[in-house]
Amino acid sequence: MSYDSSNIFARILRQEIACQKIFENDQALAFKDIDPKATHHILIIPKGPYRHFHDFHQQATLEEIQGFYQAITHVINVYRLEEKGYRLITNCGQDGGQIVDHYHVHLLGGQPLGPLVSCPF
Ligand code: AMP
């Protein structure tokens, strides 16, 4: 399956729809999740057209990967999350529960986050 540029994060990157931006560099954009699951719930996305974790890590340049992780680190610092902790999640594909097919990492923090997953069976 190839990247579909009609997804909502691609539209945010093209500034066709608004987002609550937290940080941006040449390689990545960070913005608030529209349906927050924690006190702080930020999405960090690469600017390039990558569908998910392994697409990104197989195809992206070192510069893109470095810029992406620098953006995550920057947002962690903005919210001072390193002291009490935080959670990074990336959902991939059907079983992973991925809804938006543009690679993204969820950064959650600002409160105790509970167990990693709820047991579905
Ligand atoms: P997932 O693909 O399951 O990892 O999650 C996609 C996330 O994108 C969900 O947490 C949504 O709440 C979030 N989301 C969807 N549309 C928007 C939007 N326009 N702005 C910010 N977050 C969004």
Coordinates of N, CA and C and ligand atoms in Angstrom, one line a residue, residues 8-9 12 17 31-35 41 43 91 97-100 104 106, ligand 1:
I8 N -5.5 13.1 7.1 CA -5.7 14.4 7.8 C -4.4 15.1 8.3
F9 N -3.4 14.3 8.6 CA -2.1 14.9 9.0 C -1.4 15.5 7.8
I12 N -3.0 18.8 7.5 CA -2.4 19.7 8.4 C -1.1 20.2 8.0
I17 N -6.0 22.4 7.0 CA -6.7 22.5 8.2 C -5.8 22.9 9.3
F31 N 1.9 18.8 17.5 CA 0.6 19.6 17.8 C -0.2 18.7 18.7
K32 N -1.2 19.4 19.3 CA -2.1 18.8 20.3 C -3.0 17.8 19.7
D33 N -3.2 16.7 20.3 CA -4.2 15.7 19.8 C -5.6 16.3 20.0
I34 N -6.5 16.2 19.1 CA -7.8 16.8 19.1 C -8.7 16.1 20.2
D35 N -8.3 14.9 20.6 CA -9.1 14.1 21.5 C -8.2 13.6 22.6
H41 N -1.2 15.6 25.7 CA -1.3 14.6 24.6 C -0.9 15.3 23.3
L43 N 0.9 15.0 19.4 CA 1.3 14.2 18.3 C 2.5 14.8 17.6
N91 N 1.0 3.7 17.0 CA 0.1 2.6 16.5 C 0.4 2.3 15.0
G97 N -4.2 -0.5 15.8 CA -5.3 0.5 16.0 C -4.9 1.9 15.4
Q98 N -4.1 1.8 14.3 CA -3.8 3.1 13.6 C -5.0 3.6 12.8
I99 N -5.3 4.8 13.1 CA -6.5 5.5 12.4 C -6.0 6.4 11.3
V100 N -5.0 7.2 11.6 CA -4.4 8.1 10.6 C -3.2 7.5 9.9
H104 N 3.1 8.8 13.1 CA 3.0 9.7 14.2 C 3.3 9.0 15.5
H106 N 2.5 9.4 19.6 CA 1.7 10.1 20.7 C 2.7 10.3 21.9
Ligands
AMP1 P1 -3.9 6.7 15.7 O1 -3.8 6.7 14.2 O2 -4.9 5.7 16.2 O3 -2.5 6.4 16.4 O4 -4.4 8.0 16.3 C1 -4.7 9.2 15.5 C2 -4.9 10.3 16.5 O5 -5.1 11.5 15.7 C3 -6.1 10.2 17.5 O6 -5.6 10.3 18.8 C4 -7.0 11.4 17.1 O7 -7.6 12.0 18.2 C5 -5.9 12.3 16.5 N1 -6.5 13.3 15.5 C6 -7.3 13.0 14.5 N2 -7.6 14.2 13.8 C7 -6.9 15.2 14.4 C8 -6.8 16.6 14.2 N3 -7.4 17.2 13.2 N4 -6.0 17.3 15.0 C9 -5.3 16.7 16.0 N5 -5.4 15.4 16.3 C10 -6.2 14.6 15.5

